[in-house]
Amino acid sequence: MCASYGLDPRFTDTELLDAADEAVLEGLRTWAERNEGETLRPTGKNLRNLNPLIVQPEDSPVLEPAWWGFLVGGEPAKFPSINTRSERLQDKPGGAKARAIVPATSWFEMQKPSRQWHEFLVDDGALFGMAAVTQRGKTADGTWFTCYSIVMRPAPAHLAGVHDRMPVLIPTSFAEEWLTAETGREVVDEALLAAADLDDRVQVKPRGDDRRADRLF
């Protein structure tokens, strides 16, 4: 399960969007600098953090603040909703009707039974995108949000010893299709194939915890 990730404003190379999307990249840097030292975590009833999310409602990708986890009946879902299994979307592709990309420079997992935290990176901290499915939800006060859930898949062999699952990473070459393709199992299957191309570039490092105060962000 991915329950925390990081977004370091010092990113240079990207595996996110085409270089032409400068407005999105600048928005990410601005957000990361403004939230210096924060780890991105699920949104809750009391913790109203909204995280940057890339969606494409019209002709080009845009950045919007979003609620991590689903809202049901005005409250955070009672069922686990911050992650969605890729296998479930393959069986029921209607769950991927609305899709987005979560920008990140790392994610964190705790290895069991040692309870050792680890940080996962692409290369040495490149900006990358995690696949997400979205739905609209509103809080008890009637405020509407875009809510997202990160899509998870089985981890490759060199990472499975730390954690058996990982986010589905969306490389630049597949970003537009993930955001805009018709709903169906095909887009989920193709996302998994595209994600596998990044497997060898994923590194993992042990950490004391999943806080980012020891770095710029």
Tab-separated table of C-alpha atoms in Angstrom:
chain	number	residue	atom	x	y	z
A	1	MET	CA	0.000	0.000	0.000
A	2	CYS	CA	1.269	3.472	-0.854
A	3	ALA	CA	0.233	5.814	1.959
A	4	SER	CA	2.854	8.574	1.624
A	5	TYR	CA	5.021	10.099	-1.080
A	6	GLY	CA	7.273	13.067	-1.737
A	7	LEU	CA	7.558	15.902	-4.251
A	8	ASP	CA	10.983	17.553	-4.258
A	9	PRO	CA	11.089	20.925	-6.108
A	10	ARG	CA	14.677	20.274	-7.224
A	11	PHE	CA	13.575	17.811	-9.916
A	12	THR	CA	15.214	18.196	-13.329
A	13	ASP	CA	14.662	15.272	-15.701
A	14	THR	CA	11.078	14.082	-15.815
A	15	GLU	CA	9.077	10.970	-16.632
A	16	LEU	CA	5.808	12.865	-16.375
A	17	LEU	CA	4.654	14.993	-19.303
A	18	ASP	CA	6.076	16.411	-22.511
A	19	ALA	CA	8.504	19.277	-22.009
A	20	ALA	CA	5.927	21.650	-23.519
A	21	ASP	CA	3.804	21.469	-20.379
A	22	GLU	CA	5.843	24.141	-18.598
A	23	ALA	CA	2.840	25.575	-16.751
A	24	VAL	CA	2.242	22.234	-15.035
A	25	LEU	CA	5.919	21.814	-14.119
A	26	GLU	CA	6.171	25.350	-12.769
A	27	GLY	CA	2.985	24.812	-10.769
A	28	LEU	CA	4.487	21.688	-9.227
A	29	ARG	CA	7.687	23.491	-8.247
A	30	THR	CA	5.710	26.346	-6.716
A	31	TRP	CA	3.543	23.934	-4.730
A	32	ALA	CA	6.563	21.946	-3.513
A	33	GLU	CA	8.452	25.048	-2.410
A	34	ARG	CA	5.387	26.371	-0.594
A	35	ASN	CA	4.983	23.042	1.234
A	36	GLU	CA	8.661	22.628	2.097
A	37	GLY	CA	9.375	19.661	4.372
A	38	GLU	CA	5.945	18.037	3.990
A	39	THR	CA	5.264	14.416	3.130
A	40	LEU	CA	2.150	14.007	0.986
A	41	ARG	CA	-0.442	11.959	2.857
A	42	PRO	CA	-4.085	10.875	2.492
A	43	THR	CA	-6.663	13.576	3.076
A	44	GLY	CA	-8.886	13.129	6.117
A	45	LYS	CA	-11.773	14.556	8.062
A	46	ASN	CA	-9.468	16.795	10.084
A	47	LEU	CA	-6.349	16.915	7.884
A	48	ARG	CA	-7.645	18.858	4.884
A	49	ASN	CA	-4.442	18.674	2.839
A	50	LEU	CA	-5.096	18.807	-0.894
A	51	ASN	CA	-2.381	17.341	-3.109
A	52	PRO	CA	-1.452	18.347	-6.686
A	53	LEU	CA	-3.036	16.132	-9.336
A	54	ILE	CA	-2.759	16.195	-13.143
A	55	VAL	CA	-6.030	15.822	-15.036
A	56	GLN	CA	-7.048	16.545	-18.613
A	57	PRO	CA	-10.653	17.751	-18.783
A	58	GLU	CA	-10.173	19.357	-22.205
A	59	ASP	CA	-7.327	19.716	-24.719
A	60	SER	CA	-4.290	19.814	-22.441
A	61	PRO	CA	-3.240	18.609	-18.972
A	62	VAL	CA	-3.834	20.899	-16.002
A	63	LEU	CA	-2.868	20.830	-12.353
A	64	GLU	CA	-5.529	20.891	-9.666
A	65	PRO	CA	-5.636	20.361	-5.880
A	66	ALA	CA	-7.268	17.033	-5.054
A	67	TRP	CA	-8.424	14.893	-2.116
A	68	TRP	CA	-6.437	11.654	-1.660
A	69	GLY	CA	-9.033	8.977	-0.935
A	70	PHE	CA	-12.720	8.830	-1.809
A	71	LEU	CA	-15.592	10.698	-0.181
A	72	VAL	CA	-18.834	8.768	0.334
A	73	GLY	CA	-21.964	10.302	1.856
A	74	GLY	CA	-20.099	13.441	2.848
A	75	GLU	CA	-17.389	11.560	4.762
A	76	PRO	CA	-14.093	9.813	3.970
A	77	ALA	CA	-14.881	6.299	2.705
A	78	LYS	CA	-15.147	3.613	5.380
A	79	PHE	CA	-13.431	1.152	3.014
A	80	PRO	CA	-9.743	1.487	1.959
A	81	SER	CA	-9.767	3.953	-0.922
A	82	ILE	CA	-6.359	5.609	-1.130
A	83	ASN	CA	-5.127	2.718	-3.322
A	84	THR	CA	-6.836	0.640	-6.016
A	85	ARG	CA	-5.524	-2.736	-7.180
A	86	SER	CA	-4.692	-2.922	-10.892
A	87	GLU	CA	-6.209	-6.419	-10.976
A	88	ARG	CA	-9.537	-4.999	-9.848
A	89	LEU	CA	-9.505	-2.468	-12.685
A	90	GLN	CA	-8.717	-5.226	-15.168
A	91	ASP	CA	-11.742	-7.183	-13.935
A	92	LYS	CA	-13.962	-4.095	-13.647
A	93	PRO	CA	-12.518	-1.447	-15.977
A	94	GLY	CA	-15.458	0.861	-15.330
A	95	GLY	CA	-13.568	1.837	-12.179
A	96	ALA	CA	-11.038	3.562	-14.437
A	97	LYS	CA	-13.578	5.739	-16.217
A	98	ALA	CA	-11.904	8.900	-14.886
A	99	ARG	CA	-8.112	8.866	-14.646
A	100	ALA	CA	-5.331	11.178	-13.504
A	101	ILE	CA	-1.581	11.282	-12.869
A	102	VAL	CA	-0.095	11.863	-9.425
A	103	PRO	CA	3.247	13.729	-9.672
A	104	ALA	CA	5.972	12.577	-7.273
A	105	THR	CA	9.718	12.234	-6.842
A	106	SER	CA	9.513	9.305	-4.382
A	107	TRP	CA	7.161	7.088	-2.425
A	108	PHE	CA	7.582	5.403	0.931
A	109	GLU	CA	6.859	1.893	2.234
A	110	MET	CA	7.494	0.111	5.519
A	111	GLN	CA	9.123	-3.305	5.217
A	112	LYS	CA	7.657	-5.966	7.463
A	113	PRO	CA	8.317	-7.519	9.917
A	114	SER	CA	11.389	-5.302	10.461
A	115	ARG	CA	9.288	-2.094	10.317
A	116	GLN	CA	12.120	-0.479	8.364
A	117	TRP	CA	11.036	2.448	6.186
A	118	HIS	CA	12.262	2.642	2.589
A	119	GLU	CA	12.176	5.371	-0.054
A	120	PHE	CA	11.598	4.432	-3.700
A	121	LEU	CA	12.909	6.721	-6.455
A	122	VAL	CA	13.199	6.741	-10.245
A	123	ASP	CA	16.875	7.231	-11.087
A	124	ASP	CA	18.145	9.594	-8.388
A	125	GLY	CA	15.018	11.623	-7.842
A	126	ALA	CA	13.496	12.284	-11.276
A	127	LEU	CA	9.937	13.561	-11.410
A	128	PHE	CA	7.553	10.739	-12.323
A	129	GLY	CA	3.828	10.094	-12.505
A	130	MET	CA	1.726	7.496	-10.666
A	131	ALA	CA	-1.506	6.264	-12.227
A	132	ALA	CA	-4.671	7.243	-10.394
A	133	VAL	CA	-8.410	6.822	-10.801
A	134	THR	CA	-10.694	9.645	-9.749
A	135	GLN	CA	-14.248	10.453	-8.807
A	136	ARG	CA	-16.050	13.527	-7.565
A	137	GLY	CA	-17.037	13.676	-3.921
A	138	LYS	CA	-18.330	16.237	-1.472
A	139	THR	CA	-17.888	16.830	2.231
A	140	ALA	CA	-20.677	17.279	4.778
A	141	ASP	CA	-20.601	21.060	4.226
A	142	GLY	CA	-21.358	20.551	0.520
A	143	THR	CA	-17.875	21.336	-0.838
A	144	TRP	CA	-16.999	19.280	-3.913
A	145	PHE	CA	-13.547	17.848	-4.585
A	146	THR	CA	-11.821	15.693	-7.168
A	147	CYS	CA	-10.873	12.575	-5.189
A	148	TYR	CA	-8.148	10.171	-6.278
A	149	SER	CA	-6.861	6.680	-5.588
A	150	ILE	CA	-3.366	5.532	-6.626
A	151	VAL	CA	-3.338	2.369	-8.757
A	152	MET	CA	-1.105	-0.387	-7.341
A	153	ARG	CA	0.372	-3.463	-9.028
A	154	PRO	CA	2.634	-6.379	-8.027
A	155	ALA	CA	6.235	-5.236	-7.542
A	156	PRO	CA	9.040	-6.621	-9.729
A	157	ALA	CA	11.495	-9.101	-8.215
A	158	HIS	CA	14.187	-6.582	-7.238
A	159	LEU	CA	11.676	-4.574	-5.163
A	160	ALA	CA	9.341	-7.285	-3.873
A	161	GLY	CA	11.643	-8.127	-0.960
A	162	VAL	CA	10.928	-4.676	0.482
A	163	HIS	CA	7.256	-4.463	-0.473
A	164	ASP	CA	5.175	-6.753	-2.648
A	165	ARG	CA	3.252	-3.969	-4.427
A	166	MET	CA	4.104	-0.643	-6.014
A	167	PRO	CA	2.317	2.212	-7.795
A	168	VAL	CA	1.711	1.882	-11.529
A	169	LEU	CA	4.197	4.401	-12.921
A	170	ILE	CA	3.116	6.211	-16.086
A	171	PRO	CA	6.044	7.168	-18.365
A	172	THR	CA	5.913	10.258	-20.554
A	173	SER	CA	5.211	8.179	-23.652
A	174	PHE	CA	1.944	6.892	-22.184
A	175	ALA	CA	0.778	9.929	-20.191
A	176	GLU	CA	-1.606	11.359	-22.786
A	177	GLU	CA	-3.208	7.986	-23.431
A	178	TRP	CA	-3.702	7.332	-19.713
A	179	LEU	CA	-5.423	10.692	-19.326
A	180	THR	CA	-7.596	10.575	-22.444
A	181	ALA	CA	-8.156	7.004	-23.722
A	182	GLU	CA	-11.585	5.389	-23.801
A	183	THR	CA	-12.615	3.423	-20.725
A	184	GLY	CA	-11.895	-0.300	-20.946
A	185	ARG	CA	-9.531	-3.029	-19.891
A	186	GLU	CA	-7.209	-2.206	-22.782
A	187	VAL	CA	-5.989	1.085	-21.278
A	188	VAL	CA	-5.297	-0.644	-17.941
A	189	ASP	CA	-3.385	-3.480	-19.646
A	190	GLU	CA	-1.362	-0.999	-21.709
A	191	ALA	CA	-0.579	1.071	-18.620
A	192	LEU	CA	0.880	-1.997	-16.915
A	193	LEU	CA	3.052	-2.760	-19.943
A	194	ALA	CA	4.246	0.843	-20.124
A	195	ALA	CA	4.985	0.882	-16.393
A	196	ALA	CA	7.222	-2.181	-16.681
A	197	ASP	CA	9.592	-0.166	-18.895
A	198	LEU	CA	10.527	1.909	-15.825
A	199	ASP	CA	11.121	-1.036	-13.466
A	200	ASP	CA	14.896	-1.155	-13.877
A	201	ARG	CA	15.177	2.554	-13.080
A	202	VAL	CA	13.454	2.283	-9.699
A	203	GLN	CA	15.865	2.451	-6.757
A	204	VAL	CA	15.111	1.799	-3.100
A	205	LYS	CA	16.928	3.199	-0.068
A	206	PRO	CA	16.376	2.516	3.670
A	207	ARG	CA	15.209	5.448	5.807
A	208	GLY	CA	14.450	6.113	9.444
A	209	ASP	CA	10.858	7.188	8.696
A	210	ASP	CA	8.699	8.640	5.936
A	211	ARG	CA	9.226	12.260	6.894
A	212	ARG	CA	11.081	14.581	4.569
A	213	ALA	CA	12.386	17.182	7.041
A	214	ASP	CA	15.979	16.025	6.477
A	215	ARG	CA	15.810	17.205	2.837
A	216	LEU	CA	14.873	20.452	1.124
A	217	PHE	CA	11.407	18.993	0.727
